[in-house]
Amino acid sequence: MAGKFQLRQFGDINLSDHFFDTLKADYPGNEHSTGFVDWFHKKTHERKTALVFEDDEGIGAFICLKPETEKIELEDRTLPAVDRVKISTIKIDNRYRGRRIGEGAIGLTLWQWQKMRKNEIYVTVFEKHDGLILLLEKFGFEKAGKNLNGELVYIHDRRRLDYSDPFKCFPFIDPKVDNAGYIIIEDTFHDSMFPYSELKNTLQESVGLSVENGLSKIYVGKASTVPYKIGQPVFIYRKHTGDGVKKYKSCLTSYCIVTDIIRAKVAGRTYISFEDLMSRIGNKSVYDEAQLRARYNFEANMNVIEMLYFGFFGEGHNVNMDWLNRNGCWPNGGYPTNYMLSRAQFEQILREASVDVENVIID
């Protein structure tokens, strides 16, 4: 059931796919809402695009965004016409429940919203779609009310971000950040965990998030201590293991926010049962259960770090070890994961990677 998200023109999407049956039923068209089929045909004529996940069973997810400056009519009030982004359609097939495709879909959507630099993004959803509502609330959307078509209206506003929870403020970083760290991942595992590291820097040019790669990532380390804290940014360092000069081949590709730290074993002493550990890791690790059990049984130290994939640098923007060393951002001796970057160094590296810092770290 392998597949990935792609940006597709409406004219290349099969409207007859059974995936769209519920959307056709929910939106037949009335005085307050355009019918889904008529809307789809209009978008086809306008040569618009949508974000689509498709596998060998057909379409599994569909998202369409549009900028708009219209009023939002609610049952009890009217929200003024401002420049905002609307998720005009979002649907994730039930067969992907529990497989984190929804997390990846929301992440792609919010990355695009960030690039569009609009203060608000909103979506309408019927109350029966409780799974989608839970996902929206997890990522910081707040209920504004109900529109005249009987749908709930959920809005996310970058001017009112909840930085106490990395999911709710995604993809914006807490302006109170004071330092950051490094997590070193060998190239083989890195390329499965972080699929955007070699992609173009804009969503329109290239999209390739596979269903197995949601935004929550698991790193399993051997160190006896963990220098990070929950809420702290960490750069992902892709360690080159092949031929060539490593200081040019090894590089930073992405950045995450630490969301959980699990001390599983320290100096041979277990602090959590393997069953509880697996329950917390879930399906977020590139390691399978047998590999994790082997590490749990035979390694003296086992620390698990859960991270939320906040951003990627993209093709041509990764920052190699040589630059880090020449610019005072790499330790002279000692292991890099114990090295703490200052706020100034953190921003310096982001700028070297062509990240718009003022659009990532906002008050």
Tab-separated table of C-alpha atoms in Angstrom:
chain	number	residue	atom	x	y	z
A	1	MET	CA	0.000	0.000	0.000
A	2	ALA	CA	2.959	2.300	-0.648
A	3	GLY	CA	2.189	5.773	-1.896
A	4	LYS	CA	2.977	9.433	-1.459
A	5	PHE	CA	1.537	12.918	-1.618
A	6	GLN	CA	1.759	14.712	-4.935
A	7	LEU	CA	0.626	18.102	-6.193
A	8	ARG	CA	-1.813	17.290	-9.010
A	9	GLN	CA	-3.922	19.317	-11.419
A	10	PHE	CA	-7.671	18.762	-10.976
A	11	GLY	CA	-7.885	17.613	-14.585
A	12	ASP	CA	-5.562	14.703	-13.780
A	13	ILE	CA	-7.565	13.527	-10.736
A	14	ASN	CA	-10.202	10.812	-11.128
A	15	LEU	CA	-13.459	12.331	-9.852
A	16	SER	CA	-15.091	8.890	-10.216
A	17	ASP	CA	-12.855	7.406	-7.527
A	18	HIS	CA	-15.042	6.110	-4.659
A	19	PHE	CA	-12.969	8.316	-2.345
A	20	PHE	CA	-15.084	11.297	-3.471
A	21	ASP	CA	-18.480	9.659	-2.830
A	22	THR	CA	-18.901	11.113	0.672
A	23	LEU	CA	-17.871	14.596	-0.495
A	24	LYS	CA	-20.487	14.415	-3.250
A	25	ALA	CA	-23.083	13.351	-0.672
A	26	ASP	CA	-22.088	15.983	1.917
A	27	TYR	CA	-22.037	18.820	-0.643
A	28	PRO	CA	-24.883	18.301	-3.150
A	29	GLY	CA	-25.191	22.077	-3.535
A	30	ASN	CA	-27.661	24.526	-1.978
A	31	GLU	CA	-28.220	28.251	-1.462
A	32	HIS	CA	-25.299	28.422	0.977
A	33	SER	CA	-22.855	26.004	-0.648
A	34	THR	CA	-21.668	25.080	-4.151
A	35	GLY	CA	-22.035	21.400	-4.987
A	36	PHE	CA	-18.795	19.431	-4.821
A	37	VAL	CA	-19.033	18.166	-8.414
A	38	ASP	CA	-19.667	21.681	-9.803
A	39	TRP	CA	-16.815	23.034	-7.659
A	40	PHE	CA	-14.477	20.283	-8.899
A	41	HIS	CA	-15.307	20.986	-12.558
A	42	LYS	CA	-14.736	24.710	-12.027
A	43	LYS	CA	-11.307	24.041	-10.543
A	44	THR	CA	-10.533	21.773	-13.493
A	45	HIS	CA	-11.329	24.558	-15.980
A	46	GLU	CA	-9.216	26.985	-13.945
A	47	ARG	CA	-6.296	24.493	-14.053
A	48	LYS	CA	-6.030	24.538	-10.262
A	49	THR	CA	-4.059	22.028	-8.210
A	50	ALA	CA	-4.681	19.930	-5.119
A	51	LEU	CA	-2.512	17.891	-2.781
A	52	VAL	CA	-3.353	14.228	-3.358
A	53	PHE	CA	-2.210	11.004	-1.721
A	54	GLU	CA	-2.692	7.982	-3.956
A	55	ASP	CA	-1.671	4.352	-3.663
A	56	ASP	CA	-2.564	1.073	-5.392
A	57	GLU	CA	-6.072	1.202	-3.851
A	58	GLY	CA	-6.783	4.663	-5.219
A	59	ILE	CA	-6.945	8.095	-3.607
A	60	GLY	CA	-6.321	8.160	0.148
A	61	ALA	CA	-6.213	11.893	0.901
A	62	PHE	CA	-7.168	15.128	-0.845
A	63	ILE	CA	-6.440	18.723	0.191
A	64	CYS	CA	-7.071	21.975	-1.640
A	65	LEU	CA	-6.039	25.444	-0.434
A	66	LYS	CA	-6.986	28.868	-1.699
A	67	PRO	CA	-6.332	32.448	-0.593
A	68	GLU	CA	-9.484	34.506	-0.105
A	69	THR	CA	-10.688	37.849	1.216
A	70	GLU	CA	-14.339	37.072	1.922
A	71	LYS	CA	-16.511	37.437	4.998
A	72	ILE	CA	-17.288	34.262	6.940
A	73	GLU	CA	-20.977	34.116	7.784
A	74	LEU	CA	-21.639	32.278	11.047
A	75	GLU	CA	-24.999	31.555	12.664
A	76	ASP	CA	-24.469	34.168	15.387
A	77	ARG	CA	-22.025	36.642	13.849
A	78	THR	CA	-19.983	37.561	10.797
A	79	LEU	CA	-16.204	37.368	10.680
A	80	PRO	CA	-14.842	40.327	8.700
A	81	ALA	CA	-13.355	39.992	5.235
A	82	VAL	CA	-9.584	39.756	5.638
A	83	ASP	CA	-6.742	38.237	3.653
A	84	ARG	CA	-6.683	34.591	4.800
A	85	VAL	CA	-6.173	31.027	3.547
A	86	LYS	CA	-9.050	28.585	3.243
A	87	ILE	CA	-8.658	24.822	3.243
A	88	SER	CA	-11.470	24.499	0.740
A	89	THR	CA	-11.402	20.698	0.888
A	90	ILE	CA	-9.700	18.194	3.176
A	91	LYS	CA	-10.510	14.504	3.385
A	92	ILE	CA	-8.490	11.517	4.587
A	93	ASP	CA	-9.809	8.029	3.853
A	94	ASN	CA	-10.850	5.893	6.816
A	95	ARG	CA	-8.497	3.112	5.755
A	96	TYR	CA	-5.611	5.284	6.938
A	97	ARG	CA	-6.800	5.730	10.494
A	98	GLY	CA	-3.836	5.238	12.828
A	99	ARG	CA	-1.233	5.465	10.073
A	100	ARG	CA	-0.411	9.166	10.561
A	101	ILE	CA	-1.290	10.215	7.031
A	102	GLY	CA	-3.506	12.903	8.586
A	103	GLU	CA	-0.581	14.295	10.562
A	104	GLY	CA	1.487	14.495	7.392
A	105	ALA	CA	-1.365	16.085	5.467
A	106	ILE	CA	-1.905	18.796	8.080
A	107	GLY	CA	1.837	19.411	8.212
A	108	LEU	CA	2.055	19.958	4.455
A	109	THR	CA	-0.946	22.289	4.661
A	110	LEU	CA	0.499	24.398	7.475
A	111	TRP	CA	3.917	24.624	5.812
A	112	GLN	CA	2.183	26.062	2.755
A	113	TRP	CA	0.168	28.484	4.917
A	114	GLN	CA	3.400	29.659	6.516
A	115	LYS	CA	4.961	30.339	3.107
A	116	MET	CA	1.882	32.304	2.036
A	117	ARG	CA	2.414	34.638	5.038
A	118	LYS	CA	-1.313	35.002	5.779
A	119	ASN	CA	-2.353	35.523	9.400
A	120	GLU	CA	-5.309	33.137	9.328
A	121	ILE	CA	-6.089	29.750	7.878
A	122	TYR	CA	-9.530	28.176	8.274
A	123	VAL	CA	-11.543	25.116	7.350
A	124	THR	CA	-15.183	24.040	7.556
A	125	VAL	CA	-16.076	20.538	8.730
A	126	PHE	CA	-19.250	18.688	9.645
A	127	GLU	CA	-19.515	17.553	13.280
A	128	LYS	CA	-19.668	13.882	12.263
A	129	HIS	CA	-16.025	14.015	11.132
A	130	ASP	CA	-14.742	13.709	14.679
A	131	GLY	CA	-11.349	12.271	13.711
A	132	LEU	CA	-10.537	15.258	11.521
A	133	ILE	CA	-11.763	17.654	14.220
A	134	LEU	CA	-9.445	16.064	16.801
A	135	LEU	CA	-6.535	16.410	14.375
A	136	LEU	CA	-7.327	20.062	13.667
A	137	GLU	CA	-7.540	20.847	17.385
A	138	LYS	CA	-4.263	19.003	17.993
A	139	PHE	CA	-2.599	21.377	15.518
A	140	GLY	CA	-3.977	24.557	17.052
A	141	PHE	CA	-7.191	25.186	15.119
A	142	GLU	CA	-9.917	26.720	17.290
A	143	LYS	CA	-13.674	26.516	16.767
A	144	ALA	CA	-15.149	29.872	15.757
A	145	GLY	CA	-18.747	28.721	15.382
A	146	LYS	CA	-21.074	27.176	12.817
A	147	ASN	CA	-21.684	28.519	9.330
A	148	LEU	CA	-25.008	28.792	7.492
A	149	ASN	CA	-24.425	25.411	5.835
A	150	GLY	CA	-24.342	23.709	9.242
A	151	GLU	CA	-20.578	23.152	9.281
A	152	LEU	CA	-18.206	23.968	12.111
A	153	VAL	CA	-15.659	26.637	11.269
A	154	TYR	CA	-12.131	26.120	12.647
A	155	ILE	CA	-9.535	28.903	12.470
A	156	HIS	CA	-5.788	28.967	13.136
A	157	ASP	CA	-4.224	32.417	13.633
A	158	ARG	CA	-0.468	32.970	13.651
A	159	ARG	CA	-0.987	36.036	15.844
A	160	ARG	CA	-2.376	33.827	18.646
A	161	LEU	CA	-0.098	30.797	18.796
A	162	ASP	CA	0.074	28.479	21.807
A	163	TYR	CA	3.803	27.905	22.261
A	164	SER	CA	3.262	25.603	25.243
A	165	ASP	CA	2.597	22.754	22.791
A	166	PRO	CA	4.806	22.243	19.678
A	167	PHE	CA	1.862	20.737	17.783
A	168	LYS	CA	-0.365	23.763	18.409
A	169	CYS	CA	2.244	26.284	17.221
A	170	PHE	CA	3.556	24.214	14.283
A	171	PRO	CA	5.408	25.276	12.124
A	172	PHE	CA	6.370	28.386	14.124
A	173	ILE	CA	9.089	28.320	16.800
A	174	ASP	CA	8.672	29.841	20.250
A	175	PRO	CA	10.314	33.312	20.231
A	176	LYS	CA	11.619	32.587	23.743
A	177	VAL	CA	13.972	29.889	22.411
A	178	ASP	CA	17.435	30.388	23.917
A	179	ASN	CA	19.468	27.458	22.566
A	180	ALA	CA	19.368	24.465	20.247
A	181	GLY	CA	21.187	21.177	19.744
A	182	TYR	CA	22.210	18.569	17.195
A	183	ILE	CA	20.931	15.051	16.619
A	184	ILE	CA	23.222	12.863	14.520
A	185	ILE	CA	21.535	10.298	12.247
A	186	GLU	CA	23.337	8.029	9.804
A	187	ASP	CA	22.362	8.581	6.172
A	188	THR	CA	20.528	5.248	5.721
A	189	PHE	CA	18.079	5.936	8.563
A	190	HIS	CA	17.960	9.667	7.912
A	191	ASP	CA	16.575	9.328	4.400
A	192	SER	CA	13.664	7.215	5.629
A	193	MET	CA	12.873	9.556	8.522
A	194	PHE	CA	13.215	12.925	6.802
A	195	PRO	CA	11.913	12.688	3.228
A	196	TYR	CA	12.108	16.420	2.490
A	197	SER	CA	15.838	16.944	3.010
A	198	GLU	CA	16.693	16.770	-0.693
A	199	LEU	CA	13.538	18.303	-2.103
A	200	LYS	CA	12.970	21.703	-3.605
A	201	ASN	CA	12.248	24.467	-1.148
A	202	THR	CA	8.668	25.096	-2.237
A	203	LEU	CA	5.663	22.816	-2.005
A	204	GLN	CA	4.569	23.664	-5.554
A	205	GLU	CA	7.812	22.294	-7.020
A	206	SER	CA	8.012	18.954	-5.265
A	207	VAL	CA	6.021	16.958	-2.740
A	208	GLY	CA	6.904	13.446	-1.659
A	209	LEU	CA	5.769	12.682	1.869
A	210	SER	CA	5.058	8.969	2.170
A	211	VAL	CA	2.307	7.669	4.426
A	212	GLU	CA	4.863	5.994	6.669
A	213	ASN	CA	6.454	9.381	7.366
A	214	GLY	CA	4.231	11.564	9.497
A	215	LEU	CA	5.647	14.557	11.346
A	216	SER	CA	6.438	12.782	14.633
A	217	LYS	CA	9.905	11.221	14.577
A	218	ILE	CA	11.677	8.876	16.975
A	219	TYR	CA	15.436	8.894	17.624
A	220	VAL	CA	16.994	6.084	19.661
A	221	GLY	CA	20.325	6.987	21.238
A	222	LYS	CA	23.067	5.154	23.147
A	223	ALA	CA	24.309	8.012	25.335
A	224	SER	CA	23.905	7.781	29.102
A	225	THR	CA	22.495	11.315	29.293
A	226	VAL	CA	20.212	13.421	27.131
A	227	PRO	CA	21.166	17.114	26.931
A	228	TYR	CA	17.903	18.240	25.362
A	229	LYS	CA	14.657	19.350	26.950
A	230	ILE	CA	11.070	19.223	25.745
A	231	GLY	CA	10.286	22.211	23.535
A	232	GLN	CA	13.900	22.698	22.443
A	233	PRO	CA	14.849	22.945	18.743
A	234	VAL	CA	17.341	20.427	17.359
A	235	PHE	CA	19.037	20.358	13.994
A	236	ILE	CA	19.091	17.022	12.173
A	237	TYR	CA	22.611	16.159	11.039
A	238	ARG	CA	22.836	13.604	8.216
A	239	LYS	CA	26.031	11.654	8.858
A	240	HIS	CA	27.603	10.472	5.608
A	241	THR	CA	28.844	6.886	5.863
A	242	GLY	CA	30.042	6.338	2.294
A	243	ASP	CA	33.083	7.462	0.345
A	244	GLY	CA	34.303	11.032	0.132
A	245	VAL	CA	35.375	13.722	2.587
A	246	LYS	CA	32.825	13.596	5.396
A	247	LYS	CA	33.059	17.273	6.338
A	248	TYR	CA	31.644	18.131	2.924
A	249	LYS	CA	29.225	15.201	2.640
A	250	SER	CA	27.751	15.261	6.177
A	251	CYS	CA	25.305	18.110	6.691
A	252	LEU	CA	22.298	19.596	8.464
A	253	THR	CA	19.102	18.977	6.529
A	254	SER	CA	16.175	19.755	8.826
A	255	TYR	CA	15.108	21.031	12.225
A	256	CYS	CA	12.706	19.595	14.797
A	257	ILE	CA	11.259	20.397	18.201
A	258	VAL	CA	11.688	17.856	21.003
A	259	THR	CA	8.270	16.664	22.203
A	260	ASP	CA	9.171	13.783	24.543
A	261	ILE	CA	12.212	12.165	26.182
A	262	ILE	CA	12.095	8.570	27.405
A	263	ARG	CA	14.906	7.222	29.584
A	264	ALA	CA	14.525	3.523	28.830
A	265	LYS	CA	17.873	2.257	30.163
A	266	VAL	CA	20.839	3.880	31.888
A	267	ALA	CA	23.981	1.933	32.826
A	268	GLY	CA	22.104	-1.331	32.361
A	269	ARG	CA	19.195	-0.375	34.607
A	270	THR	CA	15.741	-0.310	33.015
A	271	TYR	CA	13.376	2.548	33.814
A	272	ILE	CA	10.425	1.483	31.680
A	273	SER	CA	9.139	-1.899	30.514
A	274	PHE	CA	9.586	-2.795	26.868
A	275	GLU	CA	5.811	-3.006	26.430
A	276	ASP	CA	5.334	0.517	27.804
A	277	LEU	CA	8.200	1.745	25.646
A	278	MET	CA	6.596	0.316	22.508
A	279	SER	CA	3.272	1.857	23.491
A	280	ARG	CA	4.873	5.311	23.630
A	281	ILE	CA	6.879	4.844	20.431
A	282	GLY	CA	3.935	3.505	18.436
A	283	ASN	CA	4.550	3.527	14.671
A	284	LYS	CA	6.880	6.533	14.679
A	285	SER	CA	10.220	4.704	14.510
A	286	VAL	CA	12.175	3.500	11.473
A	287	TYR	CA	13.210	0.526	13.627
A	288	ASP	CA	10.897	-2.474	13.794
A	289	GLU	CA	9.912	-4.109	17.086
A	290	ALA	CA	12.623	-6.787	16.858
A	291	GLN	CA	15.368	-4.177	16.391
A	292	LEU	CA	14.066	-2.107	19.283
A	293	ARG	CA	13.856	-5.163	21.529
A	294	ALA	CA	17.459	-6.089	20.701
A	295	ARG	CA	18.628	-2.616	21.661
A	296	TYR	CA	16.539	-2.706	24.813
A	297	ASN	CA	17.909	-6.111	25.834
A	298	PHE	CA	21.576	-5.733	24.966
A	299	GLU	CA	22.602	-2.067	25.102
A	300	ALA	CA	23.608	-0.514	28.408
A	301	ASN	CA	21.985	2.836	27.587
A	302	MET	CA	18.832	3.487	25.601
A	303	ASN	CA	17.257	6.917	25.407
A	304	VAL	CA	14.375	7.700	23.087
A	305	ILE	CA	13.727	11.220	21.827
A	306	GLU	CA	10.454	12.068	20.121
A	307	MET	CA	10.548	15.077	17.821
A	308	LEU	CA	8.145	17.028	15.650
A	309	TYR	CA	9.492	17.670	12.141
A	310	PHE	CA	9.222	21.478	11.951
A	311	GLY	CA	11.095	22.342	8.775
A	312	PHE	CA	13.494	21.269	6.066
A	313	PHE	CA	16.176	23.120	4.131
A	314	GLY	CA	15.721	21.502	0.728
A	315	GLU	CA	17.930	20.839	-2.249
A	316	GLY	CA	20.968	23.106	-2.403
A	317	HIS	CA	20.407	24.576	1.076
A	318	ASN	CA	21.738	21.900	3.422
A	319	VAL	CA	24.573	23.116	5.686
A	320	ASN	CA	27.678	20.917	5.748
A	321	MET	CA	30.088	20.235	8.583
A	322	ASP	CA	32.826	22.304	6.961
A	323	TRP	CA	30.692	25.473	7.148
A	324	LEU	CA	29.643	24.700	10.725
A	325	ASN	CA	33.266	24.241	11.773
A	326	ARG	CA	34.507	27.399	10.004
A	327	ASN	CA	31.726	29.491	11.553
A	328	GLY	CA	32.158	28.397	15.171
A	329	CYS	CA	29.055	26.194	15.251
A	330	TRP	CA	30.790	22.843	15.770
A	331	PRO	CA	32.527	21.585	18.926
A	332	ASN	CA	36.310	21.388	19.101
A	333	GLY	CA	36.470	17.841	20.415
A	334	GLY	CA	33.631	16.088	22.187
A	335	TYR	CA	30.497	14.621	20.658
A	336	PRO	CA	28.241	17.056	18.746
A	337	THR	CA	25.052	15.917	20.477
A	338	ASN	CA	26.377	17.390	23.728
A	339	TYR	CA	27.032	20.750	22.091
A	340	MET	CA	24.510	23.516	22.716
A	341	LEU	CA	24.041	26.278	20.184
A	342	SER	CA	23.148	29.781	21.318
A	343	ARG	CA	20.075	31.589	19.991
A	344	ALA	CA	22.363	33.637	17.721
A	345	GLN	CA	24.032	30.495	16.346
A	346	PHE	CA	20.661	28.838	15.826
A	347	GLU	CA	19.444	31.773	13.740
A	348	GLN	CA	22.791	32.001	11.918
A	349	ILE	CA	22.472	28.404	10.733
A	350	LEU	CA	18.841	28.881	9.679
A	351	ARG	CA	19.826	31.893	7.575
A	352	GLU	CA	22.709	29.995	5.990
A	353	ALA	CA	20.104	27.378	4.990
A	354	SER	CA	18.002	30.160	3.363
A	355	VAL	CA	15.264	29.911	5.995
A	356	ASP	CA	13.224	33.100	6.479
A	357	VAL	CA	13.854	33.359	10.221
A	358	GLU	CA	11.356	36.182	10.723
A	359	ASN	CA	8.657	33.938	9.235
A	360	VAL	CA	9.601	30.991	11.475
A	361	ILE	CA	10.305	32.617	14.839
A	362	ILE	CA	7.511	35.118	15.369
A	363	ASP	CA	6.190	36.992	18.411
